[in-house]
Structures are given as structure tokens and as C-alpha cells.
Short mmCIF file of C-alpha atoms and ligand atoms in Angstrom, two decimals:
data_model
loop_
_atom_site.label_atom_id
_atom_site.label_comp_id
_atom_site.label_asym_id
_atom_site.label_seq_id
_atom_site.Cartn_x
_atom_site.Cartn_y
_atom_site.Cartn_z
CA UNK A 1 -25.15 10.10 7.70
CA UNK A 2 -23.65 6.72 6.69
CA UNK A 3 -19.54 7.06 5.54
CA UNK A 4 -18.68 3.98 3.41
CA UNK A 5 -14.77 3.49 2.26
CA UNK A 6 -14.18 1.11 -0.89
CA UNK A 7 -12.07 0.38 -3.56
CA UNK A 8 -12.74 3.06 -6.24
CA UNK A 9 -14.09 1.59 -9.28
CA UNK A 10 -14.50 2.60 -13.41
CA UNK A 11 -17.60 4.27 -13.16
CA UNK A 12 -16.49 6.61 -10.27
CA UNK A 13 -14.66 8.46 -12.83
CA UNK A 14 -16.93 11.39 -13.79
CA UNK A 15 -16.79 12.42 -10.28
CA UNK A 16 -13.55 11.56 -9.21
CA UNK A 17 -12.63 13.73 -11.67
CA UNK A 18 -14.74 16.69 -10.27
CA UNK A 19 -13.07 15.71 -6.81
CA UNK A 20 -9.53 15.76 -8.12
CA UNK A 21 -10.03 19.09 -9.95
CA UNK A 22 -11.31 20.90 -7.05
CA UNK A 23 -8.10 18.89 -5.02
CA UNK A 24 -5.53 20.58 -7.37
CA UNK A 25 -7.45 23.86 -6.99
CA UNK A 26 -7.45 23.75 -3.31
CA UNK A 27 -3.61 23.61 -4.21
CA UNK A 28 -3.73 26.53 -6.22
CA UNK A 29 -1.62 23.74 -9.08
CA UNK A 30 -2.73 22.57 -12.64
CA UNK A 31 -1.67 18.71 -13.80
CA UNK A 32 -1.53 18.18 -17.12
CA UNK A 33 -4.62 16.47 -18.68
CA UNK A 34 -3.02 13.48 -19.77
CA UNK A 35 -1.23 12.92 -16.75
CA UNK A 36 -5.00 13.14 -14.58
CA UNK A 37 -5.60 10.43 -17.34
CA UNK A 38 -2.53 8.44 -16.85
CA UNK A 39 -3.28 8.09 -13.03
CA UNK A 40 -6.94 7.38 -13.69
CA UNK A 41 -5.87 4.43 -15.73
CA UNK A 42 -2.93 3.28 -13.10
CA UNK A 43 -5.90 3.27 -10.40
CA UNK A 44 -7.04 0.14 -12.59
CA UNK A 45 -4.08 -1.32 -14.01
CA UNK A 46 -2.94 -4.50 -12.26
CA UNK A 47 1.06 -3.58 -13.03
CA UNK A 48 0.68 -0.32 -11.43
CA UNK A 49 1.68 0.43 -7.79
CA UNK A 50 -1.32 3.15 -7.79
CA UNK A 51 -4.59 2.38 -6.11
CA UNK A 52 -7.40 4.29 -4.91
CA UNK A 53 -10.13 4.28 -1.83
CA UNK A 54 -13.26 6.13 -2.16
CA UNK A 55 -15.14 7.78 0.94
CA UNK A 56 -19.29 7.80 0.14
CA UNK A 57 -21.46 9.62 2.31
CA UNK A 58 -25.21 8.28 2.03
CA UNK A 59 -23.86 6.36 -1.04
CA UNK A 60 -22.59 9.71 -3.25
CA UNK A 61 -18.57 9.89 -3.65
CA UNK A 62 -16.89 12.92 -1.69
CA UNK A 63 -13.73 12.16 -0.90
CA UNK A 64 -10.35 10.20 -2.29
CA UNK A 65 -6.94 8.21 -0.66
CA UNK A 66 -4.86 7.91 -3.82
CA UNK A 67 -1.79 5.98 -2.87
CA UNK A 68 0.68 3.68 -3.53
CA UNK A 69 2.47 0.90 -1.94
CA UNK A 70 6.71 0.37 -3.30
CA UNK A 71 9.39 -1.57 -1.12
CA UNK A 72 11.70 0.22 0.98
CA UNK A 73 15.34 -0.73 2.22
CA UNK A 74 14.56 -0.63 6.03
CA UNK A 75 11.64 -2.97 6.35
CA UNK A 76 10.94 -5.90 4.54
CA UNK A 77 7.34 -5.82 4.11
CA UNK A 78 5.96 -2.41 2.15
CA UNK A 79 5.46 1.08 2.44
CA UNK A 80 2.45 2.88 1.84
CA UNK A 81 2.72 6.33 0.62
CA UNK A 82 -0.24 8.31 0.65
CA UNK A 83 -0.02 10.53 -2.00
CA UNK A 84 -3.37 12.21 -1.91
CA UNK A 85 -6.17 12.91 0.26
CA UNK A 86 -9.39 15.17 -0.65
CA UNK A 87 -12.75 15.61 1.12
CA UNK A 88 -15.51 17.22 -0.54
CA UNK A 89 -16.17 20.68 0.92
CA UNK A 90 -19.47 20.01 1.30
CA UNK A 91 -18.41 17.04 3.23
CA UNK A 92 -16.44 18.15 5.48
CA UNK A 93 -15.82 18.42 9.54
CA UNK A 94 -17.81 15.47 9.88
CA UNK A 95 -15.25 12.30 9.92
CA UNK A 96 -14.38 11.58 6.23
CA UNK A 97 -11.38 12.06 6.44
CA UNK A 98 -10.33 11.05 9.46
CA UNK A 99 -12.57 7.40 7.67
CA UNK A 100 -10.19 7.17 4.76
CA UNK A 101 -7.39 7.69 6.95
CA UNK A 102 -8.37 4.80 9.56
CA UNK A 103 -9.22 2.90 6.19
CA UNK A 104 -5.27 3.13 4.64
CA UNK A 105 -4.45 1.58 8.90
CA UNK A 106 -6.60 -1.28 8.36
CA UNK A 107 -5.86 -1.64 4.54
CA UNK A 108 -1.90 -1.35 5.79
CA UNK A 109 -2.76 -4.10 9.22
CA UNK A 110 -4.78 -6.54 6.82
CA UNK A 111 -2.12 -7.04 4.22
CA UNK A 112 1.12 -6.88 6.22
CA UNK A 113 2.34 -3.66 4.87
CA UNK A 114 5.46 -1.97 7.32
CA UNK A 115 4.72 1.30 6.86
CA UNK A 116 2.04 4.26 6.33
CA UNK A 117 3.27 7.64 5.21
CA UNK A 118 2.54 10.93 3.95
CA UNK A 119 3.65 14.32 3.44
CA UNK A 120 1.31 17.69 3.69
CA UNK A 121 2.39 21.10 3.63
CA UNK A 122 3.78 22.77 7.46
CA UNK A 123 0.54 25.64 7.24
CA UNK A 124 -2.22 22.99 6.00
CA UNK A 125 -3.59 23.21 9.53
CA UNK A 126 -6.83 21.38 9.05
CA UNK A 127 -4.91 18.27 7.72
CA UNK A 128 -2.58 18.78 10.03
CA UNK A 129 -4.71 18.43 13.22
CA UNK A 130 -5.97 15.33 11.41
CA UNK A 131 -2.90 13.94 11.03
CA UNK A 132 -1.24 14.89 14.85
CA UNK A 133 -4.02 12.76 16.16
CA UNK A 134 -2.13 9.72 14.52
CA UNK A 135 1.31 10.31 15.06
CA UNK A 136 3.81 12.92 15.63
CA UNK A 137 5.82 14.28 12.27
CA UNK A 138 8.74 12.44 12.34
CA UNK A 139 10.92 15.78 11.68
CA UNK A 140 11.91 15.15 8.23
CA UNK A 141 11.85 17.61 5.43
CA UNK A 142 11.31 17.27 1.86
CA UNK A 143 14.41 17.79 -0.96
CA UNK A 144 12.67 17.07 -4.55
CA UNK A 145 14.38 17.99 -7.77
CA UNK A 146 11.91 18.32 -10.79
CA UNK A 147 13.22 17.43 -14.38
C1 COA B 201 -7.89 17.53 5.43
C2 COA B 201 -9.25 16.97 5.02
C3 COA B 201 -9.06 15.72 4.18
C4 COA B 201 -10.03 16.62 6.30
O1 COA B 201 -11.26 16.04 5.89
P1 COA B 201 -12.57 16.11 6.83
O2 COA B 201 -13.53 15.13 6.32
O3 COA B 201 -13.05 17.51 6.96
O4 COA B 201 -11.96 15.65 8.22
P2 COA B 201 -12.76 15.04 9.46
O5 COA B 201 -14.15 15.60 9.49
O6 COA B 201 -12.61 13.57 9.45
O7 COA B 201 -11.97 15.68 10.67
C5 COA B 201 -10.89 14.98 11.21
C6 COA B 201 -10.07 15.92 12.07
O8 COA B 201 -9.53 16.95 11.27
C7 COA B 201 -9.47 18.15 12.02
N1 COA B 201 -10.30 19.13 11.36
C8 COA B 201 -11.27 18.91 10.45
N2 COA B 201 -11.76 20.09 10.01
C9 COA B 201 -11.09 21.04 10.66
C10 COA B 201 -11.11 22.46 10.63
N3 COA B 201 -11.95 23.14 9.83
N4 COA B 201 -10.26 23.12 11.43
C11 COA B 201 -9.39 22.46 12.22
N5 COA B 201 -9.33 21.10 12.28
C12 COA B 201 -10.16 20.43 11.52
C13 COA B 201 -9.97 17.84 13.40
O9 COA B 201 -8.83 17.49 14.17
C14 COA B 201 -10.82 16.62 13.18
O10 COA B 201 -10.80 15.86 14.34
P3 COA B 201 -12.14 15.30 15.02
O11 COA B 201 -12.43 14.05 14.24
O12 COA B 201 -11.76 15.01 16.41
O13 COA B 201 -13.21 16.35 14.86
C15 COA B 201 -10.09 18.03 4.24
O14 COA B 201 -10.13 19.21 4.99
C16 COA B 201 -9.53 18.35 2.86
O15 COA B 201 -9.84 17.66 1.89
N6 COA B 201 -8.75 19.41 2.76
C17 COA B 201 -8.22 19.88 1.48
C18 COA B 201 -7.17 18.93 0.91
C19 COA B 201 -6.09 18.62 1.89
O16 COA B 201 -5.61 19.47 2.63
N7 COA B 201 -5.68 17.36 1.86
C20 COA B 201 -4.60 16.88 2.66
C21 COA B 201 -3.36 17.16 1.93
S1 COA B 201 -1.97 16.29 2.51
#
């Protein structure tokens, strides 16, 4: 089994949006459609902050890093959020993700970038014993206000 982590690219987008689907079911959440085809476009559009790494096992796409990179007022190179992470089912248990996570390390090393950081819910265990092998949660906890 060969895991291969690139940029993602136009004609990924039939099955990206399979991948993303079954991501927002896993999440039990719906996004609007125009909004899935908002962030498609940002993936692509040079003014956008939003980029996207694709995981292919034997060459077939089965798993996503969506994330973006902004400037922060403690460092003076970037952050880099990771907004999104999704393995295939099919796919899984057998290091895909733990590939697109080393991949956003060495994407973060190559170009300077300060920071690399991520939320994921306190009971997602099986991203959460990916994660603890990286670094210990830093003990913050989320406020958000949706308008
Ligand atoms: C979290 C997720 C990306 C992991 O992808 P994966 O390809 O299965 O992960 P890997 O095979 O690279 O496993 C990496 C580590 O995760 C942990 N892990 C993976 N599957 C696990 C399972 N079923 N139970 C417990 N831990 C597990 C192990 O610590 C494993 O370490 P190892 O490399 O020493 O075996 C995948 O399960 C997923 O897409 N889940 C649904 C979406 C999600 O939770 N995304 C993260 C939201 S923030």
C-alpha cells in the first residue's frame, strides 16, 4: 500500500466531495451547499488563506487536511490552523492520517510557518490518540459565538 500526500487539485473534486460529505456526516452536521462550494473554490483561489492536501492510497483519494494559514500577534511568522481532517473509512488504521498530519509538519518546517494547530472534540478518541502522539493539548477551551 503506497500513501502519497499532495496538493489537492480541480479534478479531485467529484470525490472530495464524496469525502467531505461523509466528513460532515461523521459529525452528525449539514453545511450549506453553497458554502461546500465556496470552500471548494477558496482551495484554488490565490487570495484565499484556504488550501488543501490530499492523502492517495495506491493512487485513489481517501483522505483530506483542509487548512489555513493567517498571522497571529505572538509570533511573527504564521499560524497554521487545521481546520479539517478526514480519512476514508475504508482507509483507515493504516497511517493516513497520521501521513497528512506529518505532511502539515513538513509543509509548516519548509515554509517557515510558527505554528500548527487544531481543535477536535474532548470524546473523538481515535483522533485524539492521533493527535497525543504529537503534542500534549495545550489546556485551552473553545468560546465561539455564531451570528
Ligand atoms: C482521525 C482519523 C483522521 C485517523 O485516520 P487514520 O488514517 O485511521 O489514522 P492512522 O491509521 O494514521 O492512525 C494514526 C493513529 O491514530 C490512532 N488510531 C487510529 N485508529 C484508531 C482506532 N480505531 N482506535 C484508536 N486509535 C486509533 C492510533 O494512535 C494510531 O497510531 P499508530 O500510527 O501508532 O497506529 C480518522 O479516524 C477519521 O477520519 N476520523 C473521522 C474524522 C475525524 O475525527 N477527524 C478529526 C477531527 S478533528
Amino acid at each position: 500500500m503506497t500513501v502519497t500526500i499532495r496538493d489537492a487539485r480541480p479534478d479531485d473534486e467529484t470525490r472530495w466531495r464524496e469525502l467531505w460529505d461523509a466528513y460532515l456526516a461523521f459529525y452528525g452536521v449539514t453545511v450549506d451547499a453553497g458554502i461546500t462550494d465556496f470552500t471548494w473554490h477558496r482551495v484554488f483561489d490565490p487570495a484565499s488563506t484556504i488550501a488543501m492536501r490530499i492523502a492517495e492510497v495506491d493512487g485513489d483519494p481517501m483522505g483530506f487536511a483542509l487548512y489555513i494559514t493567517h498571522e497571529g500577534t505572538w509570533i511573527s511568522g504564521k499560524d497554521c490552523y487545521l481546520e479539517d481532517l478526514f480519512v476514508d473509512p475504508e482507509a483507515r488504521g493504516k497511517g493516513v492520517g497520521r501521513a497528512l498530519m506529518d505532511d502539515l509538519v513538513t509543509l509548516c518546517k519548509n515554509n517557515g510557518w510558527s505554528r500548527l494547530y487544531w481543535h477536535t472534540s474532548e470524546d473523538n478518541r481515535t483522533a485524539r490518540s492521533l493527535y497525543d502522539t504529537y503534542v500534549e493539548s495545550d489546556g485551552h477551551i473553545r468560546y465561539r459565538i455564531n451570528f
